[in-house]
Structure formats: C-alpha cells, structure tokens
Amino acid sequence: MTFAVPEGGAPPPIVLLAGGLASRLGAITRTLPKSLVEIAGEPFIAHQLRYLAGEGFPDVVICAGHLGEQIEAFVGDGGRFGCRVRYSWDGAARLGTGGAIRQALPLLGRRFLVMYGDSYLPIRFRPVWDAFDRAAAVALMTVFRNERRWDDSNVEFSGGVIKVYDKVHRTDAMRHIDYGLGILDASVFAPFEAGQPFDLAELYGALVREGRLMGYEVQERFYEIGSVSGIAETDGFLRARRHSEAIR
C-alpha cells in the first residue's frame, strides 16, 4: 500500500470522530451510523477518507461508538481509500468527543489533527498543519466567518486571536464558527483521566481562557451531514465536484 506524504516528512495522524448518536437525523440513523449515510452515491465516510488521502494525511484513527461495527465492516483497514485506518472504541459508556480522543491517545503520538465525522471540509490541510508547526502551538482551531449563514456562529475572533468560544452562550460579537478541523498536542489532555466522559468543546473553552488556543481562519465554507438540509447540500456539492472533475 502506498500513501501520499506531504513535503516536510511523514504526516501526523488524524482523528475522525464518528461515535455520536446522530439523534437530529431521526429515522435516518436509527439503525445506521451517520458516517454511512449515502451521499452522492456512496457512504459519506468514503468521501472523507479519499479526501484526507488526497491531502496527504492518510493515517486515520476512527473514534467509534454507536453502531461503529458497521463503520469498521465497511472501511476495514482503509486501503481501498488510500488510507491506513485504525479504530479506538468508546467501550461500555459513551465518552463524548473529548473523552474519545483521550481514549485514543496511545494510537496518536504527540501531535495530531482532529475532524468531525459528519464534516466535509474542502480546504488544503497542509497549510493549516504548517502554521501550527511554525507557531509551536499546543492547540489550533480552524475558524470560518460564518455570520450565522450555515449554522449558529460560536467564536469571537479578531486580530488572528480566538477571544471567546462558546457553543451555548452565543453573542452578537460571534461572527465565526468552529470550522471542524483542529490540531492538538497530547499534553493538553493531562487534566483528564482515561475513561472520563467530556466534550471537546470543554477542552477548547479551557484553552481559550488560558490563551493557548491558536486560531486559523479559512475561506471555504464547510459541508455537513448532521442535519437533513446539510445532507442535501453536501450531496449536491459532492455530485457537482465529481462532475467537474470528470469533464476536466
């Protein structure tokens, strides 16, 4: 198996958070994990994995939980998508997004990327990693000037700095949104015990308050399959992209 490797050395692993219940989708995900919802003719995770491989980040760790055995049965070792895929499981209790990453640390090494399992992010990943690497940061969040267009904005970002991040108490000063791609140093998980359930947003919030969360603004909108309308938009986008590539 051959992996694309970005210039500058072997790529770090990327965590794909795919253990959620997907309750917003109702009957669509009652017996099917969100990652396997059909988008543009195939399970969504197939699009994600091929894109990550094409961006030069083929080392993927899937944090699995709800119906995760179906994801493993479809994806396997990731070879047919150009990836090497490994799995980290929640276990008997759901760990939340933060707890799931904490559980996966033995597979990840010191620094790694994090992406939500219901997001398609049509950006170049290498410049984000390079900016993090140059800054010698311990955590990075990509942000997008959303202006509440595609979801509720949850980030106050100005002068290149994340000043506030809050998914619950939103204000008019929040013009940006967590884009869905992060980079973390394993050291930021030191306050959390293995097996402790917590949300990644909790960790991000603490890092903002400590002045340790670097912001990186992207210009391309995100696509998601966490809502019925998002599924329709993402399906249309990926079908159009496939058609455009086919006629080049």
Coordinates of C-alpha atoms in Angstrom, one line a residue:
M1 CA 0.0 0.0 0.0
T2 CA 1.3 3.5 -0.9
F3 CA 0.4 6.6 0.9
A4 CA 0.8 10.2 -0.3
V5 CA 3.2 12.0 2.1
P6 CA 3.3 15.8 2.3
E7 CA 6.6 17.6 1.9
G8 CA 8.4 18.0 5.1
G9 CA 8.2 14.5 6.4
A10 CA 5.7 11.8 7.5
P11 CA 2.2 13.2 8.1
P12 CA 0.7 13.2 11.6
P13 CA -2.4 11.0 12.2
I14 CA -5.9 12.5 12.0
V15 CA -8.7 11.6 14.4
L16 CA -12.1 11.1 12.8
L17 CA -14.8 11.5 15.5
A18 CA -17.6 9.1 14.4
G19 CA -19.1 7.8 17.6
G20 CA -22.1 10.1 18.1
L21 CA -25.8 9.1 18.2
A22 CA -26.9 11.4 15.4
S23 CA -30.3 12.0 17.1
R24 CA -31.1 15.0 14.9
L25 CA -31.4 12.8 11.9
G26 CA -34.2 10.7 13.4
A27 CA -35.1 7.5 11.5
I28 CA -32.2 8.0 9.0
T29 CA -29.7 6.9 11.6
R30 CA -31.8 4.7 13.8
T31 CA -30.0 1.6 12.5
L32 CA -27.2 3.2 10.5
P33 CA -24.3 5.2 11.8
K34 CA -24.1 8.8 10.4
S35 CA -20.8 8.1 8.6
L36 CA -22.5 5.5 6.4
V37 CA -25.4 7.7 5.3
E38 CA -25.4 7.7 1.5
I39 CA -24.1 10.9 -0.1
A40 CA -23.5 11.3 -3.8
G41 CA -24.0 7.5 -4.3
E42 CA -21.9 6.1 -1.5
P43 CA -21.4 6.1 2.3
F44 CA -20.2 9.6 3.4
I45 CA -17.0 8.3 5.1
A46 CA -15.7 7.1 1.7
H47 CA -15.7 10.7 0.5
Q48 CA -13.9 11.8 3.7
L49 CA -11.2 9.2 3.6
R50 CA -10.4 9.7 -0.1
Y51 CA -10.1 13.5 0.5
L52 CA -7.8 13.0 3.5
A53 CA -5.6 10.7 1.5
G54 CA -5.5 13.2 -1.4
E55 CA -4.5 15.9 1.0
G56 CA -1.6 13.8 2.2
F57 CA -3.0 12.8 5.6
P58 CA -3.8 9.1 5.2
D59 CA -3.1 7.9 8.7
V60 CA -6.6 7.9 10.2
V61 CA -7.8 6.8 13.7
I62 CA -11.6 6.5 13.8
C63 CA -13.1 7.1 17.2
A64 CA -16.1 4.7 17.1
G65 CA -19.1 4.1 19.3
H66 CA -22.7 4.0 18.3
L67 CA -23.1 1.3 15.6
G68 CA -19.4 1.6 15.0
E69 CA -19.0 -2.1 14.0
Q70 CA -20.8 -1.2 10.7
I71 CA -18.2 1.5 10.0
E72 CA -15.4 -1.0 10.6
A73 CA -17.1 -3.6 8.4
F74 CA -17.3 -1.0 5.5
V75 CA -14.0 0.8 5.9
G76 CA -11.8 -2.1 7.1
D77 CA -8.1 -1.1 7.1
G78 CA -8.8 1.8 4.7
G79 CA -6.6 0.5 2.0
R80 CA -9.1 0.9 -0.8
F81 CA -9.4 4.6 0.0
G82 CA -5.7 5.2 0.1
C83 CA -5.6 5.3 3.9
R84 CA -4.3 3.3 6.9
V85 CA -7.3 3.2 9.3
R86 CA -7.2 2.1 13.0
Y87 CA -10.0 2.2 15.5
S88 CA -10.5 3.4 19.0
W89 CA -13.7 2.4 20.8
D90 CA -15.7 4.1 23.5
G91 CA -16.4 0.9 25.3
A92 CA -19.4 0.3 27.6
A93 CA -20.0 4.0 28.3
R94 CA -20.1 6.9 25.8
L95 CA -17.1 9.1 26.3
G96 CA -18.1 12.2 24.4
T97 CA -15.8 13.8 21.7
G98 CA -13.1 14.8 24.2
G99 CA -13.1 11.5 26.1
A100 CA -13.0 9.6 22.9
I101 CA -9.8 11.4 21.8
R102 CA -8.3 10.9 25.3
Q103 CA -9.0 7.2 24.9
A104 CA -7.3 7.1 21.5
L105 CA -4.0 8.8 22.6
P106 CA -2.0 5.6 22.6
L107 CA -2.6 5.4 18.9
L108 CA -1.8 9.0 18.1
G109 CA 1.6 10.1 19.3
R110 CA 2.3 13.6 20.5
R111 CA 0.5 15.8 17.9
F112 CA -2.4 15.0 15.6
L113 CA -5.3 16.5 13.7
V114 CA -9.0 16.2 14.7
M115 CA -12.0 16.2 12.4
Y116 CA -15.7 15.6 13.0
G117 CA -17.2 12.5 11.3
D118 CA -20.1 14.5 9.8
S119 CA -18.0 17.2 8.1
Y120 CA -16.6 17.7 4.7
L121 CA -14.0 20.4 4.6
P122 CA -12.9 21.4 1.1
I123 CA -9.6 23.2 2.1
R124 CA -5.9 22.5 1.9
F125 CA -4.9 20.7 5.1
R126 CA -1.1 21.1 4.8
P127 CA -1.0 24.9 5.3
V128 CA -3.0 24.5 8.5
W129 CA -0.5 22.0 9.8
D130 CA 2.4 24.1 8.8
A131 CA 1.1 27.2 10.6
F132 CA 0.6 25.1 13.7
D133 CA 4.1 23.6 13.4
R134 CA 5.7 27.0 12.9
A135 CA 3.9 28.5 15.9
A136 CA 5.0 25.7 18.2
A137 CA 1.4 25.8 19.5
V138 CA -0.3 23.2 21.6
A139 CA -3.7 23.6 20.1
L140 CA -5.3 25.1 17.0
M141 CA -8.9 25.6 15.8
T142 CA -9.8 26.5 12.3
V143 CA -12.5 29.1 12.1
F144 CA -14.7 30.4 9.3
R145 CA -16.5 33.7 9.1
N146 CA -20.0 32.2 9.2
E147 CA -22.1 35.2 10.1
R148 CA -24.8 32.7 11.1
R149 CA -25.3 31.6 7.5
W150 CA -24.9 27.8 7.7
D151 CA -25.1 27.4 11.5
D152 CA -25.0 29.4 14.6
S153 CA -21.7 31.2 15.0
N154 CA -19.8 30.3 18.2
V155 CA -16.4 32.1 18.0
E156 CA -15.4 35.6 18.7
F157 CA -12.3 36.0 16.5
S158 CA -10.3 39.2 15.7
G159 CA -6.8 40.1 15.0
G160 CA -5.9 36.5 14.5
V161 CA -6.9 35.6 18.0
I162 CA -9.8 33.4 19.4
K163 CA -11.2 35.6 22.1
V164 CA -14.3 33.6 23.0
Y165 CA -15.5 30.1 22.1
D166 CA -18.9 29.1 23.5
K167 CA -21.5 26.7 21.9
V168 CA -24.1 27.6 24.5
H169 CA -23.9 31.3 25.3
R170 CA -23.7 32.9 21.9
T171 CA -23.4 36.7 21.4
D172 CA -23.6 39.2 18.5
A173 CA -19.8 39.5 18.6
M174 CA -19.5 35.9 17.4
R175 CA -19.1 36.2 13.7
H176 CA -17.1 33.0 13.2
I177 CA -17.7 29.3 13.8
D178 CA -15.6 26.3 14.7
Y179 CA -14.9 25.0 11.2
G180 CA -14.4 21.4 12.2
L181 CA -10.6 20.9 11.9
G182 CA -8.4 21.1 14.9
I183 CA -4.8 20.2 15.8
L184 CA -3.8 19.2 19.3
D185 CA -0.8 18.3 21.3
A186 CA -1.4 15.3 23.6
S187 CA -0.2 17.3 26.6
V188 CA -3.5 19.3 26.6
F189 CA -5.3 16.2 27.8
A190 CA -3.3 16.0 31.0
P191 CA -6.1 17.3 33.2
F192 CA -8.5 14.5 32.1
E193 CA -8.4 10.9 33.3
A194 CA -8.7 8.0 30.9
G195 CA -12.3 6.9 30.6
Q196 CA -13.6 10.3 31.8
P197 CA -16.5 11.5 29.5
F198 CA -16.2 15.1 28.3
D199 CA -16.8 17.1 25.2
L200 CA -14.1 18.5 23.0
A201 CA -15.8 21.9 23.4
E202 CA -15.0 21.8 27.1
L203 CA -11.3 21.4 26.3
Y204 CA -11.3 24.1 23.7
G205 CA -13.1 26.5 26.1
A206 CA -10.4 26.0 28.8
L207 CA -7.6 26.5 26.2
V208 CA -9.2 29.8 25.1
R209 CA -9.4 31.0 28.7
E210 CA -5.7 30.1 29.2
G211 CA -4.7 31.8 25.9
R212 CA -3.4 28.6 24.4
L213 CA -5.8 28.0 21.5
M214 CA -4.4 29.3 18.2
G215 CA -6.9 30.4 15.6
Y216 CA -6.5 29.8 11.8
E217 CA -9.1 31.4 9.5
V218 CA -10.2 29.5 6.4
Q219 CA -12.1 30.9 3.4
E220 CA -14.1 27.9 2.1
R221 CA -17.5 27.1 3.6
F222 CA -17.9 23.8 5.3
Y223 CA -20.4 21.0 4.4
E224 CA -22.0 18.7 7.0
I225 CA -24.4 15.8 7.2
G226 CA -25.6 16.4 10.8
S227 CA -29.0 17.7 9.5
V228 CA -31.4 16.8 6.8
S229 CA -30.7 20.1 5.0
G230 CA -27.0 19.6 5.4
I231 CA -27.3 16.1 3.8
A232 CA -29.0 17.6 0.7
E233 CA -26.4 20.4 0.4
T234 CA -23.4 18.1 0.8
D235 CA -24.9 15.6 -1.7
G236 CA -25.3 18.4 -4.3
F237 CA -21.8 19.7 -3.7
L238 CA -20.1 16.4 -4.0
R239 CA -22.1 15.4 -7.1
A240 CA -21.1 18.7 -8.7
R241 CA -17.5 18.3 -7.8
R242 CA -17.4 14.8 -9.2
H243 CA -19.0 16.0 -12.4
S244 CA -16.5 18.9 -12.7
E245 CA -13.5 16.5 -12.2
A246 CA -14.9 14.1 -14.7
I247 CA -15.0 16.7 -17.6
R248 CA -11.6 18.2 -17.0

